[in-house]
mmCIF file with all atom_site columns, C-alpha atoms in Angstrom:
data_model
loop_
_atom_site.group_PDB
_atom_site.id
_atom_site.type_symbol
_atom_site.label_atom_id
_atom_site.label_alt_id
_atom_site.label_comp_id
_atom_site.label_asym_id
_atom_site.label_entity_id
_atom_site.label_seq_id
_atom_site.pdbx_PDB_ins_code
_atom_site.Cartn_x
_atom_site.Cartn_y
_atom_site.Cartn_z
_atom_site.occupancy
_atom_site.B_iso_or_equiv
_atom_site.pdbx_formal_charge
_atom_site.auth_seq_id
_atom_site.auth_comp_id
_atom_site.auth_asym_id
_atom_site.auth_atom_id
_atom_site.pdbx_PDB_model_num
ATOM 1   C CA . UNK A 1 1   ? 21.043  -0.946  12.468  1.00 59.00 ? 294 UNK A CA 1
ATOM 2   C CA . UNK A 1 2   ? 20.038  2.036   10.219  1.00 72.00 ? 295 UNK A CA 1
ATOM 3   C CA . UNK A 1 3   ? 18.440  1.172   6.931   1.00 82.00 ? 296 UNK A CA 1
ATOM 4   C CA . UNK A 1 4   ? 20.204  2.157   3.645   1.00 93.00 ? 297 UNK A CA 1
ATOM 5   C CA . UNK A 1 5   ? 18.907  2.048   0.151   1.00 96.00 ? 298 UNK A CA 1
ATOM 6   C CA . UNK A 1 6   ? 20.162  0.925   -3.184  1.00 96.00 ? 299 UNK A CA 1
ATOM 7   C CA . UNK A 1 7   ? 20.651  -2.461  -4.999  1.00 95.00 ? 300 UNK A CA 1
ATOM 8   C CA . UNK A 1 8   ? 22.357  -5.563  -4.225  1.00 94.00 ? 301 UNK A CA 1
ATOM 9   C CA . UNK A 1 9   ? 24.700  -6.901  -6.923  1.00 93.00 ? 302 UNK A CA 1
ATOM 10  C CA . UNK A 1 10  ? 23.698  -9.960  -8.817  1.00 90.00 ? 303 UNK A CA 1
ATOM 11  C CA . UNK A 1 11  ? 26.950  -11.622 -7.743  1.00 94.00 ? 304 UNK A CA 1
ATOM 12  C CA . UNK A 1 12  ? 26.171  -10.961 -4.068  1.00 94.00 ? 305 UNK A CA 1
ATOM 13  C CA . UNK A 1 13  ? 22.590  -12.114 -4.498  1.00 93.00 ? 306 UNK A CA 1
ATOM 14  C CA . UNK A 1 14  ? 23.846  -15.461 -5.988  1.00 94.00 ? 307 UNK A CA 1
ATOM 15  C CA . UNK A 1 15  ? 25.878  -16.039 -2.739  1.00 96.00 ? 308 UNK A CA 1
ATOM 16  C CA . UNK A 1 16  ? 22.831  -15.834 -0.546  1.00 97.00 ? 309 UNK A CA 1
ATOM 17  C CA . UNK A 1 17  ? 19.829  -18.093 0.003   1.00 98.00 ? 310 UNK A CA 1
ATOM 18  C CA . UNK A 1 18  ? 16.515  -16.353 -0.430  1.00 98.00 ? 311 UNK A CA 1
ATOM 19  C CA . UNK A 1 19  ? 15.912  -16.342 3.301   1.00 98.00 ? 312 UNK A CA 1
ATOM 20  C CA . UNK A 1 20  ? 19.464  -14.854 3.941   1.00 98.00 ? 313 UNK A CA 1
ATOM 21  C CA . UNK A 1 21  ? 18.725  -12.170 1.260   1.00 97.00 ? 314 UNK A CA 1
ATOM 22  C CA . UNK A 1 22  ? 15.398  -11.088 2.733   1.00 98.00 ? 315 UNK A CA 1
ATOM 23  C CA . UNK A 1 23  ? 16.532  -11.279 6.311   1.00 98.00 ? 316 UNK A CA 1
ATOM 24  C CA . UNK A 1 24  ? 19.380  -8.977  5.232   1.00 97.00 ? 317 UNK A CA 1
ATOM 25  C CA . UNK A 1 25  ? 16.849  -6.453  3.981   1.00 97.00 ? 318 UNK A CA 1
ATOM 26  C CA . UNK A 1 26  ? 14.986  -6.668  7.249   1.00 96.00 ? 319 UNK A CA 1
ATOM 27  C CA . UNK A 1 27  ? 17.970  -6.216  9.516   1.00 95.00 ? 320 UNK A CA 1
ATOM 28  C CA . UNK A 1 28  ? 19.586  -3.490  7.356   1.00 95.00 ? 321 UNK A CA 1
ATOM 29  C CA . UNK A 1 29  ? 22.622  -5.553  6.520   1.00 96.00 ? 322 UNK A CA 1
ATOM 30  C CA . UNK A 1 30  ? 21.527  -5.252  2.867   1.00 97.00 ? 323 UNK A CA 1
ATOM 31  C CA . UNK A 1 31  ? 20.083  -2.100  1.285   1.00 97.00 ? 324 UNK A CA 1
ATOM 32  C CA . UNK A 1 32  ? 16.381  -1.868  0.666   1.00 96.00 ? 325 UNK A CA 1
ATOM 33  C CA . UNK A 1 33  ? 15.296  -0.975  -2.773  1.00 94.00 ? 326 UNK A CA 1
ATOM 34  C CA . UNK A 1 34  ? 14.970  2.799   -3.525  1.00 95.00 ? 327 UNK A CA 1
ATOM 35  C CA . UNK A 1 35  ? 11.147  2.453   -4.024  1.00 95.00 ? 328 UNK A CA 1
ATOM 36  C CA . UNK A 1 36  ? 10.971  1.615   -0.273  1.00 96.00 ? 329 UNK A CA 1
ATOM 37  C CA . UNK A 1 37  ? 12.627  4.924   0.502   1.00 95.00 ? 330 UNK A CA 1
ATOM 38  C CA . UNK A 1 38  ? 10.423  6.798   -1.959  1.00 95.00 ? 331 UNK A CA 1
ATOM 39  C CA . UNK A 1 39  ? 7.216   5.306   -0.512  1.00 96.00 ? 332 UNK A CA 1
ATOM 40  C CA . UNK A 1 40  ? 8.418   5.039   3.107   1.00 96.00 ? 333 UNK A CA 1
ATOM 41  C CA . UNK A 1 41  ? 8.046   1.353   3.740   1.00 97.00 ? 334 UNK A CA 1
ATOM 42  C CA . UNK A 1 42  ? 10.255  -1.121  5.540   1.00 97.00 ? 335 UNK A CA 1
ATOM 43  C CA . UNK A 1 43  ? 10.826  -4.852  5.528   1.00 98.00 ? 336 UNK A CA 1
ATOM 44  C CA . UNK A 1 44  ? 9.948   -5.417  9.204   1.00 97.00 ? 337 UNK A CA 1
ATOM 45  C CA . UNK A 1 45  ? 10.272  -9.247  9.475   1.00 98.00 ? 338 UNK A CA 1
ATOM 46  C CA . UNK A 1 46  ? 11.396  -12.227 7.480   1.00 98.00 ? 339 UNK A CA 1
ATOM 47  C CA . UNK A 1 47  ? 11.212  -15.922 8.092   1.00 98.00 ? 340 UNK A CA 1
ATOM 48  C CA . UNK A 1 48  ? 10.812  -18.923 5.868   1.00 98.00 ? 341 UNK A CA 1
ATOM 49  C CA . UNK A 1 49  ? 7.701   -18.508 3.840   1.00 98.00 ? 342 UNK A CA 1
ATOM 50  C CA . UNK A 1 50  ? 6.549   -15.262 5.666   1.00 98.00 ? 343 UNK A CA 1
ATOM 51  C CA . UNK A 1 51  ? 7.473   -11.565 5.259   1.00 98.00 ? 344 UNK A CA 1
ATOM 52  C CA . UNK A 1 52  ? 6.018   -8.498  6.892   1.00 98.00 ? 345 UNK A CA 1
ATOM 53  C CA . UNK A 1 53  ? 6.339   -4.969  5.444   1.00 98.00 ? 346 UNK A CA 1
ATOM 54  C CA . UNK A 1 54  ? 5.218   -1.905  7.299   1.00 98.00 ? 347 UNK A CA 1
ATOM 55  C CA . UNK A 1 55  ? 4.714   1.764   6.878   1.00 98.00 ? 348 UNK A CA 1
ATOM 56  C CA . UNK A 1 56  ? 2.965   4.878   8.204   1.00 98.00 ? 349 UNK A CA 1
ATOM 57  C CA . UNK A 1 57  ? 0.814   6.468   5.464   1.00 98.00 ? 350 UNK A CA 1
ATOM 58  C CA . UNK A 1 58  ? 1.259   10.217  5.089   1.00 97.00 ? 351 UNK A CA 1
ATOM 59  C CA . UNK A 1 59  ? -0.360  13.090  3.113   1.00 97.00 ? 352 UNK A CA 1
ATOM 60  C CA . UNK A 1 60  ? 2.388   12.240  0.462   1.00 96.00 ? 353 UNK A CA 1
ATOM 61  C CA . UNK A 1 61  ? 0.574   9.068   -0.398  1.00 97.00 ? 354 UNK A CA 1
ATOM 62  C CA . UNK A 1 62  ? -2.928  10.463  -1.102  1.00 96.00 ? 355 UNK A CA 1
ATOM 63  C CA . UNK A 1 63  ? -4.894  10.362  -4.308  1.00 95.00 ? 356 UNK A CA 1
ATOM 64  C CA . UNK A 1 64  ? -7.262  13.171  -5.402  1.00 96.00 ? 357 UNK A CA 1
ATOM 65  C CA . UNK A 1 65  ? -10.096 11.671  -3.203  1.00 95.00 ? 358 UNK A CA 1
ATOM 66  C CA . UNK A 1 66  ? -7.924  12.086  -0.074  1.00 95.00 ? 359 UNK A CA 1
ATOM 67  C CA . UNK A 1 67  ? -7.244  8.441   0.553   1.00 97.00 ? 360 UNK A CA 1
ATOM 68  C CA . UNK A 1 68  ? -3.976  6.513   0.088   1.00 97.00 ? 361 UNK A CA 1
ATOM 69  C CA . UNK A 1 69  ? -3.512  5.591   -3.532  1.00 97.00 ? 362 UNK A CA 1
ATOM 70  C CA . UNK A 1 70  ? -4.320  1.984   -4.303  1.00 97.00 ? 363 UNK A CA 1
ATOM 71  C CA . UNK A 1 71  ? -0.960  1.687   -6.106  1.00 97.00 ? 364 UNK A CA 1
ATOM 72  C CA . UNK A 1 72  ? 0.754   2.088   -2.758  1.00 97.00 ? 365 UNK A CA 1
ATOM 73  C CA . UNK A 1 73  ? -1.298  -0.755  -1.228  1.00 98.00 ? 366 UNK A CA 1
ATOM 74  C CA . UNK A 1 74  ? -0.510  -2.830  -4.398  1.00 98.00 ? 367 UNK A CA 1
ATOM 75  C CA . UNK A 1 75  ? 3.193   -2.216  -3.932  1.00 98.00 ? 368 UNK A CA 1
ATOM 76  C CA . UNK A 1 76  ? 3.065   -3.281  -0.317  1.00 98.00 ? 369 UNK A CA 1
ATOM 77  C CA . UNK A 1 77  ? 1.308   -6.496  -1.230  1.00 98.00 ? 370 UNK A CA 1
ATOM 78  C CA . UNK A 1 78  ? 3.584   -7.159  -4.299  1.00 98.00 ? 371 UNK A CA 1
ATOM 79  C CA . UNK A 1 79  ? 6.637   -6.627  -1.993  1.00 98.00 ? 372 UNK A CA 1
ATOM 80  C CA . UNK A 1 80  ? 5.496   -8.750  0.954   1.00 98.00 ? 373 UNK A CA 1
ATOM 81  C CA . UNK A 1 81  ? 4.247   -11.672 -1.127  1.00 98.00 ? 374 UNK A CA 1
ATOM 82  C CA . UNK A 1 82  ? 7.156   -11.713 -3.681  1.00 98.00 ? 375 UNK A CA 1
ATOM 83  C CA . UNK A 1 83  ? 9.677   -11.582 -0.764  1.00 98.00 ? 376 UNK A CA 1
ATOM 84  C CA . UNK A 1 84  ? 7.877   -14.364 0.966   1.00 98.00 ? 377 UNK A CA 1
ATOM 85  C CA . UNK A 1 85  ? 8.354   -16.542 -2.079  1.00 98.00 ? 378 UNK A CA 1
ATOM 86  C CA . UNK A 1 86  ? 12.072  -15.433 -2.183  1.00 98.00 ? 379 UNK A CA 1
ATOM 87  C CA . UNK A 1 87  ? 12.624  -16.743 1.297   1.00 98.00 ? 380 UNK A CA 1
ATOM 88  C CA . UNK A 1 88  ? 11.909  -20.325 0.045   1.00 98.00 ? 381 UNK A CA 1
ATOM 89  C CA . UNK A 1 89  ? 14.639  -20.200 -2.648  1.00 98.00 ? 382 UNK A CA 1
ATOM 90  C CA . UNK A 1 90  ? 18.135  -21.620 -2.683  1.00 97.00 ? 383 UNK A CA 1
ATOM 91  C CA . UNK A 1 91  ? 21.318  -19.782 -3.433  1.00 97.00 ? 384 UNK A CA 1
ATOM 92  C CA . UNK A 1 92  ? 21.474  -18.758 -7.144  1.00 96.00 ? 385 UNK A CA 1
ATOM 93  C CA . UNK A 1 93  ? 17.718  -18.835 -7.564  1.00 96.00 ? 386 UNK A CA 1
ATOM 94  C CA . UNK A 1 94  ? 15.442  -15.837 -7.842  1.00 96.00 ? 387 UNK A CA 1
ATOM 95  C CA . UNK A 1 95  ? 11.847  -14.895 -8.598  1.00 97.00 ? 388 UNK A CA 1
ATOM 96  C CA . UNK A 1 96  ? 9.770   -12.238 -10.274 1.00 97.00 ? 389 UNK A CA 1
ATOM 97  C CA . UNK A 1 97  ? 6.059   -11.477 -10.185 1.00 98.00 ? 390 UNK A CA 1
ATOM 98  C CA . UNK A 1 98  ? 4.105   -12.971 -13.159 1.00 98.00 ? 391 UNK A CA 1
ATOM 99  C CA . UNK A 1 99  ? 0.722   -11.641 -11.971 1.00 98.00 ? 392 UNK A CA 1
ATOM 100 C CA . UNK A 1 100 ? -1.026  -10.495 -8.807  1.00 98.00 ? 393 UNK A CA 1
ATOM 101 C CA . UNK A 1 101 ? -4.538  -9.626  -7.813  1.00 98.00 ? 394 UNK A CA 1
ATOM 102 C CA . UNK A 1 102 ? -5.636  -7.429  -5.009  1.00 98.00 ? 395 UNK A CA 1
ATOM 103 C CA . UNK A 1 103 ? -8.844  -6.377  -3.289  1.00 98.00 ? 396 UNK A CA 1
ATOM 104 C CA . UNK A 1 104 ? -9.042  -3.001  -1.577  1.00 98.00 ? 397 UNK A CA 1
ATOM 105 C CA . UNK A 1 105 ? -11.532 -3.376  1.314   1.00 98.00 ? 398 UNK A CA 1
ATOM 106 C CA . UNK A 1 106 ? -11.244 -0.168  3.431   1.00 97.00 ? 399 UNK A CA 1
ATOM 107 C CA . UNK A 1 107 ? -9.950  3.347   2.707   1.00 97.00 ? 400 UNK A CA 1
ATOM 108 C CA . UNK A 1 108 ? -6.502  4.002   4.132   1.00 98.00 ? 401 UNK A CA 1
ATOM 109 C CA . UNK A 1 109 ? -5.573  7.577   5.323   1.00 97.00 ? 402 UNK A CA 1
ATOM 110 C CA . UNK A 1 110 ? -2.812  9.083   7.318   1.00 97.00 ? 403 UNK A CA 1
ATOM 111 C CA . UNK A 1 111 ? -5.147  8.781   10.226  1.00 97.00 ? 404 UNK A CA 1
ATOM 112 C CA . UNK A 1 112 ? -5.249  4.974   9.795   1.00 98.00 ? 405 UNK A CA 1
ATOM 113 C CA . UNK A 1 113 ? -1.791  4.894   11.474  1.00 97.00 ? 406 UNK A CA 1
ATOM 114 C CA . UNK A 1 114 ? 0.792   2.086   11.033  1.00 98.00 ? 407 UNK A CA 1
ATOM 115 C CA . UNK A 1 115 ? -0.178  -0.533  8.495   1.00 98.00 ? 408 UNK A CA 1
ATOM 116 C CA . UNK A 1 116 ? 1.448   -3.870  7.924   1.00 98.00 ? 409 UNK A CA 1
ATOM 117 C CA . UNK A 1 117 ? 1.398   -6.105  4.889   1.00 98.00 ? 410 UNK A CA 1
ATOM 118 C CA . UNK A 1 118 ? 2.030   -9.826  5.590   1.00 98.00 ? 411 UNK A CA 1
ATOM 119 C CA . UNK A 1 119 ? 2.929   -12.194 2.742   1.00 98.00 ? 412 UNK A CA 1
ATOM 120 C CA . UNK A 1 120 ? 2.698   -16.021 3.220   1.00 98.00 ? 413 UNK A CA 1
ATOM 121 C CA . UNK A 1 121 ? 3.776   -18.620 0.743   1.00 98.00 ? 414 UNK A CA 1
ATOM 122 C CA . UNK A 1 122 ? 0.937   -20.932 -0.416  1.00 98.00 ? 415 UNK A CA 1
ATOM 123 C CA . UNK A 1 123 ? 3.110   -23.153 -2.591  1.00 98.00 ? 416 UNK A CA 1
ATOM 124 C CA . UNK A 1 124 ? 6.700   -23.047 -3.883  1.00 98.00 ? 417 UNK A CA 1
ATOM 125 C CA . UNK A 1 125 ? 7.726   -25.399 -6.646  1.00 97.00 ? 418 UNK A CA 1
ATOM 126 C CA . UNK A 1 126 ? 10.712  -25.435 -8.986  1.00 96.00 ? 419 UNK A CA 1
ATOM 127 C CA . UNK A 1 127 ? 9.259   -22.936 -11.580 1.00 98.00 ? 420 UNK A CA 1
ATOM 128 C CA . UNK A 1 128 ? 6.318   -21.227 -9.893  1.00 98.00 ? 421 UNK A CA 1
ATOM 129 C CA . UNK A 1 129 ? 5.572   -19.928 -6.388  1.00 98.00 ? 422 UNK A CA 1
ATOM 130 C CA . UNK A 1 130 ? 2.298   -18.623 -5.100  1.00 98.00 ? 423 UNK A CA 1
ATOM 131 C CA . UNK A 1 131 ? 1.580   -16.439 -2.048  1.00 98.00 ? 424 UNK A CA 1
ATOM 132 C CA . UNK A 1 132 ? -1.216  -14.569 -0.341  1.00 98.00 ? 425 UNK A CA 1
ATOM 133 C CA . UNK A 1 133 ? -0.971  -11.204 1.369   1.00 98.00 ? 426 UNK A CA 1
ATOM 134 C CA . UNK A 1 134 ? -3.027  -9.228  3.850   1.00 98.00 ? 427 UNK A CA 1
ATOM 135 C CA . UNK A 1 135 ? -2.762  -5.503  4.796   1.00 98.00 ? 428 UNK A CA 1
ATOM 136 C CA . UNK A 1 136 ? -4.085  -4.663  8.278   1.00 98.00 ? 429 UNK A CA 1
ATOM 137 C CA . UNK A 1 137 ? -4.097  -1.693  10.582  1.00 98.00 ? 430 UNK A CA 1
ATOM 138 C CA . UNK A 1 138 ? -2.761  -1.514  14.143  1.00 96.00 ? 431 UNK A CA 1
ATOM 139 C CA . UNK A 1 139 ? -6.190  -2.926  15.359  1.00 97.00 ? 432 UNK A CA 1
ATOM 140 C CA . UNK A 1 140 ? -5.891  -5.944  13.078  1.00 97.00 ? 433 UNK A CA 1
ATOM 141 C CA . UNK A 1 141 ? -8.699  -4.715  10.658  1.00 98.00 ? 434 UNK A CA 1
ATOM 142 C CA . UNK A 1 142 ? -8.308  -6.087  7.196   1.00 98.00 ? 435 UNK A CA 1
ATOM 143 C CA . UNK A 1 143 ? -7.706  -3.229  4.696   1.00 98.00 ? 436 UNK A CA 1
ATOM 144 C CA . UNK A 1 144 ? -6.718  -5.242  1.567   1.00 98.00 ? 437 UNK A CA 1
ATOM 145 C CA . UNK A 1 145 ? -5.698  -8.615  0.529   1.00 98.00 ? 438 UNK A CA 1
ATOM 146 C CA . UNK A 1 146 ? -4.158  -10.237 -2.529  1.00 98.00 ? 439 UNK A CA 1
ATOM 147 C CA . UNK A 1 147 ? -2.578  -13.236 -4.188  1.00 98.00 ? 440 UNK A CA 1
ATOM 148 C CA . UNK A 1 148 ? 0.505   -13.557 -6.433  1.00 98.00 ? 441 UNK A CA 1
ATOM 149 C CA . UNK A 1 149 ? 2.075   -15.954 -8.877  1.00 98.00 ? 442 UNK A CA 1
ATOM 150 C CA . UNK A 1 150 ? 5.859   -15.694 -9.152  1.00 98.00 ? 443 UNK A CA 1
ATOM 151 C CA . UNK A 1 151 ? 8.225   -17.155 -11.844 1.00 98.00 ? 444 UNK A CA 1
ATOM 152 C CA . UNK A 1 152 ? 11.233  -18.947 -10.255 1.00 98.00 ? 445 UNK A CA 1
ATOM 153 C CA . UNK A 1 153 ? 14.479  -18.932 -12.246 1.00 97.00 ? 446 UNK A CA 1
ATOM 154 C CA . UNK A 1 154 ? 18.308  -19.215 -11.900 1.00 95.00 ? 447 UNK A CA 1
ATOM 155 C CA . UNK A 1 155 ? 19.913  -15.827 -11.473 1.00 87.00 ? 448 UNK A CA 1
#
């Protein structure tokens, strides 16, 4: 199914569990957010407690030094980690990032090729969820990693 971009209404979100919502993004049944179109990333896989986001860096993502801007890597990590937490939530419950920390280990360029960001839940309680994320290249080399804390609330 082709991907489309936009927003999912609050009413529709309330009707879906977190896992149903994120799987809908991955399959294209639900629209990806428009920042995904702008930056060129995709939700590639979703299961309970784990989400993979992927993209091919291009010249459009470069900073003045000629490497992919760290903000792009931060966005990939924020997305995969937050969505991983979302997969653990019941209908009518949502989450938002309270804080996240990332470490950039290797430069990313268009020549790096396809990169994937994988988020995995560490803990998901009634009010707070935590997750970790890793960005790797096609050879499995670690490019960046991070952690997040998310606030869980009724939507």
